[in-house]
Amino acid sequence: MPNPQATESITPPSSETVVSISNLVKRYGEVVAVDHLSLDIARGEIFGLVGPNGSGKTTTINCLLQLLDYDHGQIKVFGEPMRPDSYGIKRKIGIVPQEVAVFDELTVRENVDSFCALYVPQSSRRRELVDRAIEFVGLQKFQGFRPKKLSGGLLRRLNIACGIAHQPSLIIMDEPTVAVDPQSRNSILDGIERLNREGATIIYTSHYMEEVERLCRRVLIMDHGRSVASGTPDELKALIGTGERISVETGAVSEAAIESVRMLPHVRSVEFTEGMLHVQCSNGAHNLSEVLGALAREHVDYGRVLSEPPTLNDVFLEITGRELRDES
Ligand SMILES: Nc1ncnc2c1ncn2[C@@H]1O[C@H](COP(=O)(O)OP(=O)(O)OP(=O)(O)O)[C@@H](O)[C@H]1O
């Protein structure tokens, strides 16, 4: 098991730090929602803040934005201390909140325009930015619709357009894909990558490890308000002892064959269900050839063979002993 102390704070490779949080503590009465959290985010990163429900992600974001008082800690954004009245800094930040926050009585276009107007007073410039934001999230055909007429996925896309229309250089997205259909989810993820390519630094909170793995160069895993591990996805996977998961399609397999696979040095568990032998390995070289060799020695015929590398879910499971989607 990795030593959490060793990974509590991560230092990005670039010298230009856009967000710096050190020793942040936020309590709600007896609940320590954020517990001595430190992190640095470099310009141009997509930084993943992940953890199960209630692990403290939203509280961290709200402290960063100075929407909440906190008990202890220092927060700097663009190199300057962040304060409730840091309007110059806030202007350069785009927020996509977890709860969709739009005006029901305004159309899609009017919504995007009114959020953009908070930062950009010139209407001609705004027209351009609103066009761009609507095109960016693919809502051109829905510009005249009111939010109530939009599906959940389209509503989420509107929420994003409202947060990014003023072209902020730091974008904070708090679980932007919760409860969206796969098509909208993909479109949102593509959009985030595009925003990043165009120069935005992005903080992305999620409890979907697959998304984080796809998007983020560095990740901090939170649990009970604390950083339990941080680093690049590859670094995080190297921290744990879990290796690949090998699945072998086979009609029948004897107890002796299962036992001989189980006895291999890097095999942690073996399970045979519905014509598939599932073998969980620890880190080690040549696991696949060793498993197939053991089956061949036991004269087991097999068909499809699948080898899946460990995921960030495995990292979370190994560090905390719980599945990421556990809500306890
Ligand atoms: N206003 C509040 N009053 C009391 N406790 C709160 C409040 N807001 C959050 N908490 C508690 O603080 C802890 C962290 O919550 P937070 O919402 O930051 O977690 P999260 O990781 O963002 O979870 P989710 O994904 O569900 O939003 C939880 O135990 C939560 O119950």
mmCIF file of C-alpha atoms in Angstrom, residues 24-303:
data_model
loop_
_atom_site.group_PDB
_atom_site.id
_atom_site.type_symbol
_atom_site.label_atom_id
_atom_site.label_comp_id
_atom_site.label_asym_id
_atom_site.label_seq_id
_atom_site.Cartn_x
_atom_site.Cartn_y
_atom_site.Cartn_z
ATOM 1 C CA LEU A 24 -6.379 23.844 3.390
ATOM 2 C CA VAL A 25 -8.709 22.891 6.232
ATOM 3 C CA LYS A 26 -12.477 23.380 6.126
ATOM 4 C CA ARG A 27 -14.749 22.141 8.889
ATOM 5 C CA TYR A 28 -18.530 22.010 9.079
ATOM 6 C CA GLY A 29 -18.983 21.620 12.816
ATOM 7 C CA GLU A 30 -17.572 18.178 13.628
ATOM 8 C CA VAL A 31 -17.145 17.229 9.951
ATOM 9 C CA VAL A 32 -13.698 17.929 8.520
ATOM 10 C CA ALA A 33 -14.708 18.373 4.873
ATOM 11 C CA VAL A 34 -11.170 19.285 3.721
ATOM 12 C CA ASP A 35 -8.271 18.071 5.811
ATOM 13 C CA HIS A 36 -4.854 19.706 5.237
ATOM 14 C CA LEU A 37 -5.059 19.517 1.473
ATOM 15 C CA SER A 38 -2.189 20.822 -0.645
ATOM 16 C CA LEU A 39 -1.850 20.906 -4.403
ATOM 17 C CA ASP A 40 -0.303 22.913 -7.233
ATOM 18 C CA ILE A 41 -1.639 23.143 -10.762
ATOM 19 C CA ALA A 42 0.517 24.273 -13.670
ATOM 20 C CA ARG A 43 -0.604 26.361 -16.619
ATOM 21 C CA GLY A 44 -2.028 24.212 -19.400
ATOM 22 C CA GLU A 45 -2.872 21.186 -17.279
ATOM 23 C CA ILE A 46 -6.110 19.291 -17.057
ATOM 24 C CA PHE A 47 -5.964 18.445 -13.379
ATOM 25 C CA GLY A 48 -8.269 15.776 -11.987
ATOM 26 C CA LEU A 49 -9.682 16.072 -8.489
ATOM 27 C CA VAL A 50 -11.364 12.753 -7.887
ATOM 28 C CA GLY A 51 -12.989 10.953 -5.022
ATOM 29 C CA PRO A 52 -16.307 9.431 -3.960
ATOM 30 C CA ASN A 53 -19.359 11.462 -3.023
ATOM 31 C CA GLY A 54 -18.682 13.508 0.101
ATOM 32 C CA SER A 55 -14.884 13.308 -0.175
ATOM 33 C CA GLY A 56 -14.534 17.104 -0.223
ATOM 34 C CA LYS A 57 -14.118 17.996 -3.898
ATOM 35 C CA THR A 58 -16.854 20.639 -4.108
ATOM 36 C CA THR A 59 -15.846 22.137 -0.766
ATOM 37 C CA THR A 60 -12.268 22.469 -2.039
ATOM 38 C CA ILE A 61 -13.486 24.203 -5.199
ATOM 39 C CA ASN A 62 -15.745 26.541 -3.235
ATOM 40 C CA CYS A 63 -12.882 27.467 -0.905
ATOM 41 C CA LEU A 64 -10.652 28.056 -3.931
ATOM 42 C CA LEU A 65 -13.266 30.408 -5.365
ATOM 43 C CA GLN A 66 -13.665 32.097 -1.948
ATOM 44 C CA LEU A 67 -17.337 31.193 -1.905
ATOM 45 C CA LEU A 68 -16.712 29.582 1.494
ATOM 46 C CA ASP A 69 -14.695 30.687 4.516
ATOM 47 C CA TYR A 70 -12.138 28.127 5.574
ATOM 48 C CA ASP A 71 -10.424 27.357 8.858
ATOM 49 C CA HIS A 72 -6.849 27.236 7.691
ATOM 50 C CA GLY A 73 -4.680 27.361 4.591
ATOM 51 C CA GLN A 74 -3.341 29.543 1.809
ATOM 52 C CA ILE A 75 -4.772 29.766 -1.691
ATOM 53 C CA LYS A 76 -3.089 31.529 -4.596
ATOM 54 C CA VAL A 77 -4.438 31.833 -8.126
ATOM 55 C CA PHE A 78 -2.282 33.199 -10.961
ATOM 56 C CA GLY A 79 0.410 33.768 -8.330
ATOM 57 C CA GLU A 80 -1.700 36.075 -6.158
ATOM 58 C CA PRO A 81 -3.450 35.395 -2.863
ATOM 59 C CA MET A 82 -7.110 34.690 -3.552
ATOM 60 C CA ARG A 83 -9.584 36.848 -1.594
ATOM 61 C CA PRO A 84 -13.357 37.242 -1.757
ATOM 62 C CA ASP A 85 -12.869 40.556 -3.585
ATOM 63 C CA SER A 86 -10.205 39.327 -6.050
ATOM 64 C CA TYR A 87 -12.411 40.376 -8.968
ATOM 65 C CA GLY A 88 -9.487 40.682 -11.406
ATOM 66 C CA ILE A 89 -8.616 37.041 -10.806
ATOM 67 C CA LYS A 90 -12.228 35.845 -10.777
ATOM 68 C CA ARG A 91 -12.753 37.420 -14.203
ATOM 69 C CA LYS A 92 -10.193 35.004 -15.606
ATOM 70 C CA ILE A 93 -11.927 31.962 -14.117
ATOM 71 C CA GLY A 94 -14.828 30.075 -15.675
ATOM 72 C CA ILE A 95 -16.997 27.931 -13.445
ATOM 73 C CA VAL A 96 -19.165 25.029 -14.501
ATOM 74 C CA PRO A 97 -20.980 24.167 -11.265
ATOM 75 C CA GLN A 98 -22.192 20.722 -10.299
ATOM 76 C CA GLU A 99 -25.823 21.817 -10.144
ATOM 77 C CA VAL A 100 -27.044 23.236 -13.452
ATOM 78 C CA ALA A 101 -27.464 26.967 -12.794
ATOM 79 C CA VAL A 102 -29.337 28.714 -15.619
ATOM 80 C CA PHE A 103 -32.310 31.064 -15.892
ATOM 81 C CA ASP A 104 -35.518 29.199 -16.756
ATOM 82 C CA GLU A 105 -37.192 32.253 -18.272
ATOM 83 C CA LEU A 106 -34.358 32.946 -20.741
ATOM 84 C CA THR A 107 -33.582 31.072 -23.956
ATOM 85 C CA VAL A 108 -30.345 29.160 -24.489
ATOM 86 C CA ARG A 109 -28.794 32.126 -26.288
ATOM 87 C CA GLU A 110 -30.016 34.676 -23.735
ATOM 88 C CA ASN A 111 -28.641 32.528 -20.923
ATOM 89 C CA VAL A 112 -25.173 32.321 -22.432
ATOM 90 C CA ASP A 113 -25.285 36.039 -23.227
ATOM 91 C CA SER A 114 -26.258 37.042 -19.705
ATOM 92 C CA PHE A 115 -23.447 35.020 -18.109
ATOM 93 C CA CYS A 116 -20.991 36.421 -20.635
ATOM 94 C CA ALA A 117 -22.232 39.958 -19.909
ATOM 95 C CA LEU A 118 -20.961 39.625 -16.328
ATOM 96 C CA TYR A 119 -17.452 39.850 -17.796
ATOM 97 C CA VAL A 120 -17.765 41.383 -21.273
ATOM 98 C CA PRO A 121 -19.769 44.618 -21.493
ATOM 99 C CA GLN A 122 -19.365 45.266 -25.272
ATOM 100 C CA SER A 123 -22.339 43.685 -27.033
ATOM 101 C CA SER A 124 -20.574 43.248 -30.398
ATOM 102 C CA ARG A 125 -17.690 41.326 -28.823
ATOM 103 C CA ARG A 126 -20.201 39.366 -26.768
ATOM 104 C CA ARG A 127 -22.152 38.317 -29.851
ATOM 105 C CA GLU A 128 -18.994 36.710 -31.197
ATOM 106 C CA LEU A 129 -18.217 34.978 -27.903
ATOM 107 C CA VAL A 130 -21.777 33.699 -27.459
ATOM 108 C CA ASP A 131 -21.792 32.318 -31.030
ATOM 109 C CA ARG A 132 -18.529 30.590 -30.313
ATOM 110 C CA ALA A 133 -19.659 29.104 -26.986
ATOM 111 C CA ILE A 134 -22.936 27.831 -28.455
ATOM 112 C CA GLU A 135 -21.133 26.327 -31.397
ATOM 113 C CA PHE A 136 -18.574 24.853 -29.026
ATOM 114 C CA VAL A 137 -21.155 22.831 -27.092
ATOM 115 C CA GLY A 138 -23.176 22.056 -30.228
ATOM 116 C CA LEU A 139 -26.366 23.878 -29.234
ATOM 117 C CA GLN A 140 -26.805 25.897 -32.465
ATOM 118 C CA LYS A 141 -30.157 24.269 -33.206
ATOM 119 C CA PHE A 142 -31.455 24.963 -29.712
ATOM 120 C CA GLN A 143 -30.582 28.661 -29.355
ATOM 121 C CA GLY A 144 -34.211 29.731 -29.063
ATOM 122 C CA PHE A 145 -35.220 26.957 -26.623
ATOM 123 C CA ARG A 146 -35.857 27.565 -22.950
ATOM 124 C CA PRO A 147 -33.957 25.256 -20.535
ATOM 125 C CA LYS A 148 -37.085 23.273 -19.624
ATOM 126 C CA LYS A 149 -37.295 22.031 -23.226
ATOM 127 C CA LEU A 150 -33.751 20.599 -23.145
ATOM 128 C CA SER A 151 -32.776 17.030 -22.219
ATOM 129 C CA GLY A 152 -30.450 16.516 -19.241
ATOM 130 C CA GLY A 153 -27.424 16.214 -21.512
ATOM 131 C CA LEU A 154 -28.234 19.372 -23.494
ATOM 132 C CA LEU A 155 -28.849 21.248 -20.241
ATOM 133 C CA ARG A 156 -25.385 20.249 -19.024
ATOM 134 C CA ARG A 157 -23.947 21.524 -22.303
ATOM 135 C CA LEU A 158 -25.757 24.848 -21.764
ATOM 136 C CA ASN A 159 -24.291 24.982 -18.247
ATOM 137 C CA ILE A 160 -20.831 24.588 -19.787
ATOM 138 C CA ALA A 161 -21.447 27.260 -22.456
ATOM 139 C CA CYS A 162 -22.479 29.712 -19.710
ATOM 140 C CA GLY A 163 -19.257 28.980 -17.783
ATOM 141 C CA ILE A 164 -16.801 29.302 -20.678
ATOM 142 C CA ALA A 165 -18.264 31.972 -22.984
ATOM 143 C CA HIS A 166 -16.010 34.763 -21.666
ATOM 144 C CA GLN A 167 -12.936 32.646 -22.605
ATOM 145 C CA PRO A 168 -11.465 32.200 -19.136
ATOM 146 C CA SER A 169 -7.904 30.972 -18.820
ATOM 147 C CA LEU A 170 -8.748 28.783 -15.796
ATOM 148 C CA ILE A 171 -11.863 26.623 -16.029
ATOM 149 C CA ILE A 172 -13.261 24.705 -13.077
ATOM 150 C CA MET A 173 -15.675 21.924 -13.924
ATOM 151 C CA ASP A 174 -17.419 20.206 -11.040
ATOM 152 C CA GLU A 175 -18.757 16.823 -12.187
ATOM 153 C CA PRO A 176 -19.970 18.135 -15.561
ATOM 154 C CA THR A 177 -21.041 14.730 -16.865
ATOM 155 C CA VAL A 178 -23.191 13.497 -13.990
ATOM 156 C CA ALA A 179 -26.426 11.978 -15.336
ATOM 157 C CA VAL A 180 -25.770 12.696 -19.020
ATOM 158 C CA ASP A 181 -26.295 10.308 -21.913
ATOM 159 C CA PRO A 182 -23.175 8.732 -23.517
ATOM 160 C CA GLN A 183 -23.403 10.946 -26.627
ATOM 161 C CA SER A 184 -23.460 14.178 -24.617
ATOM 162 C CA ARG A 185 -20.766 12.795 -22.323
ATOM 163 C CA ASN A 186 -18.445 12.215 -25.275
ATOM 164 C CA SER A 187 -19.204 15.591 -26.715
ATOM 165 C CA ILE A 188 -18.469 17.221 -23.330
ATOM 166 C CA LEU A 189 -15.176 15.339 -22.962
ATOM 167 C CA ASP A 190 -14.124 16.244 -26.523
ATOM 168 C CA GLY A 191 -14.998 19.866 -25.743
ATOM 169 C CA ILE A 192 -12.873 19.872 -22.597
ATOM 170 C CA GLU A 193 -9.894 18.560 -24.563
ATOM 171 C CA ARG A 194 -10.445 21.257 -27.162
ATOM 172 C CA LEU A 195 -10.610 24.017 -24.521
ATOM 173 C CA ASN A 196 -7.352 22.721 -23.106
ATOM 174 C CA ARG A 197 -5.702 22.622 -26.539
ATOM 175 C CA GLU A 198 -6.754 26.231 -26.982
ATOM 176 C CA GLY A 199 -4.792 27.123 -23.840
ATOM 177 C CA ALA A 200 -7.149 26.820 -20.857
ATOM 178 C CA THR A 201 -5.979 25.272 -17.607
ATOM 179 C CA ILE A 202 -8.734 22.994 -16.350
ATOM 180 C CA ILE A 203 -9.644 21.586 -12.967
ATOM 181 C CA TYR A 204 -11.937 18.643 -13.439
ATOM 182 C CA THR A 205 -13.702 17.020 -10.502
ATOM 183 C CA SER A 206 -15.362 13.678 -10.978
ATOM 184 C CA HIS A 207 -16.030 10.332 -9.446
ATOM 185 C CA TYR A 208 -15.772 8.698 -12.880
ATOM 186 C CA MET A 209 -12.207 7.405 -12.974
ATOM 187 C CA GLU A 210 -12.420 6.455 -16.687
ATOM 188 C CA GLU A 211 -13.062 10.093 -17.611
ATOM 189 C CA VAL A 212 -10.267 11.314 -15.429
ATOM 190 C CA GLU A 213 -7.923 8.754 -16.904
ATOM 191 C CA ARG A 214 -8.794 9.897 -20.403
ATOM 192 C CA LEU A 215 -8.557 13.636 -19.720
ATOM 193 C CA CYS A 216 -6.128 14.396 -16.959
ATOM 194 C CA ARG A 217 -2.383 14.627 -17.019
ATOM 195 C CA ARG A 218 -2.268 14.643 -13.230
ATOM 196 C CA VAL A 219 -4.754 13.457 -10.670
ATOM 197 C CA LEU A 220 -5.286 13.911 -6.956
ATOM 198 C CA ILE A 221 -7.439 11.288 -5.264
ATOM 199 C CA MET A 222 -9.410 12.555 -2.258
ATOM 200 C CA ASP A 223 -11.064 10.551 0.465
ATOM 201 C CA HIS A 224 -12.572 11.968 3.659
ATOM 202 C CA GLY A 225 -11.191 15.420 2.821
ATOM 203 C CA ARG A 226 -7.615 14.220 2.446
ATOM 204 C CA SER A 227 -5.299 13.585 -0.447
ATOM 205 C CA VAL A 228 -4.731 9.842 -0.450
ATOM 206 C CA ALA A 229 -2.562 9.759 -3.562
ATOM 207 C CA SER A 230 -1.533 12.039 -6.389
ATOM 208 C CA GLY A 231 0.480 11.949 -9.573
ATOM 209 C CA THR A 232 0.066 11.073 -13.227
ATOM 210 C CA PRO A 233 -2.286 8.137 -13.899
ATOM 211 C CA ASP A 234 0.769 5.952 -14.651
ATOM 212 C CA GLU A 235 2.482 6.991 -11.429
ATOM 213 C CA LEU A 236 -0.647 6.216 -9.451
ATOM 214 C CA LYS A 237 -0.953 2.780 -11.007
ATOM 215 C CA ALA A 238 2.704 2.058 -10.290
ATOM 216 C CA LEU A 239 2.061 2.830 -6.600
ATOM 217 C CA ILE A 240 -0.143 -0.194 -6.176
ATOM 218 C CA GLY A 241 0.585 -3.886 -6.401
ATOM 219 C CA THR A 242 -2.257 -4.589 -8.826
ATOM 220 C CA GLY A 243 -1.237 -5.672 -12.327
ATOM 221 C CA GLU A 244 -3.275 -6.691 -15.323
ATOM 222 C CA ARG A 245 -6.579 -8.566 -15.263
ATOM 223 C CA ILE A 246 -6.446 -11.511 -17.686
ATOM 224 C CA SER A 247 -9.642 -13.090 -18.995
ATOM 225 C CA VAL A 248 -9.518 -16.356 -20.918
ATOM 226 C CA GLU A 249 -12.506 -17.810 -22.733
ATOM 227 C CA THR A 250 -12.719 -21.550 -22.140
ATOM 228 C CA GLY A 251 -15.575 -24.054 -22.194
ATOM 229 C CA ALA A 252 -14.467 -26.036 -19.189
ATOM 230 C CA VAL A 253 -11.558 -25.926 -16.821
ATOM 231 C CA SER A 254 -10.626 -28.481 -14.158
ATOM 232 C CA GLU A 255 -9.982 -27.640 -10.505
ATOM 233 C CA ALA A 256 -6.386 -28.794 -11.038
ATOM 234 C CA ALA A 257 -5.922 -26.292 -13.874
ATOM 235 C CA ILE A 258 -7.389 -23.479 -11.776
ATOM 236 C CA GLU A 259 -5.076 -24.426 -8.934
ATOM 237 C CA SER A 260 -2.011 -24.438 -11.171
ATOM 238 C CA VAL A 261 -2.859 -20.894 -12.346
ATOM 239 C CA ARG A 262 -3.486 -19.850 -8.739
ATOM 240 C CA MET A 263 -0.029 -21.110 -7.744
ATOM 241 C CA LEU A 264 1.777 -18.843 -10.255
ATOM 242 C CA PRO A 265 3.935 -16.272 -8.425
ATOM 243 C CA HIS A 266 2.145 -13.098 -9.616
ATOM 244 C CA VAL A 267 -1.435 -14.362 -9.494
ATOM 245 C CA ARG A 268 -3.609 -12.820 -6.793
ATOM 246 C CA SER A 269 -6.963 -14.448 -7.520
ATOM 247 C CA VAL A 270 -8.603 -16.780 -10.042
ATOM 248 C CA GLU A 271 -12.302 -17.073 -10.742
ATOM 249 C CA PHE A 272 -14.187 -19.150 -13.333
ATOM 250 C CA THR A 273 -17.633 -17.830 -14.310
ATOM 251 C CA GLU A 274 -19.814 -18.274 -17.382
ATOM 252 C CA GLY A 275 -17.106 -19.754 -19.583
ATOM 253 C CA MET A 276 -14.481 -17.156 -18.652
ATOM 254 C CA LEU A 277 -11.477 -17.639 -16.444
ATOM 255 C CA HIS A 278 -10.633 -14.310 -14.757
ATOM 256 C CA VAL A 279 -7.140 -13.964 -13.374
ATOM 257 C CA GLN A 280 -6.107 -10.918 -11.338
ATOM 258 C CA CYS A 281 -2.338 -10.480 -11.329
ATOM 259 C CA SER A 282 0.001 -8.390 -9.241
ATOM 260 C CA ASN A 283 2.686 -6.258 -10.887
ATOM 261 C CA GLY A 284 5.078 -8.546 -12.694
ATOM 262 C CA ALA A 285 6.487 -9.255 -16.136
ATOM 263 C CA HIS A 286 5.242 -12.063 -18.423
ATOM 264 C CA ASN A 287 1.974 -12.651 -16.507
ATOM 265 C CA LEU A 288 0.026 -13.405 -19.675
ATOM 266 C CA SER A 289 2.496 -15.973 -21.030
ATOM 267 C CA GLU A 290 2.732 -17.645 -17.606
ATOM 268 C CA VAL A 291 -1.056 -17.963 -17.309
ATOM 269 C CA LEU A 292 -1.412 -19.337 -20.848
ATOM 270 C CA GLY A 293 1.551 -21.674 -20.258
ATOM 271 C CA ALA A 294 -0.076 -23.099 -17.114
ATOM 272 C CA LEU A 295 -3.344 -23.675 -19.008
ATOM 273 C CA ALA A 296 -1.502 -25.380 -21.882
ATOM 274 C CA ARG A 297 0.304 -27.692 -19.440
ATOM 275 C CA GLU A 298 -3.105 -28.694 -18.048
ATOM 276 C CA HIS A 299 -4.388 -29.277 -21.638
ATOM 277 C CA VAL A 300 -7.041 -26.559 -21.352
ATOM 278 C CA ASP A 301 -8.425 -25.373 -24.723
ATOM 279 C CA TYR A 302 -9.098 -21.651 -24.850
ATOM 280 C CA GLY A 303 -10.498 -19.083 -27.245
#
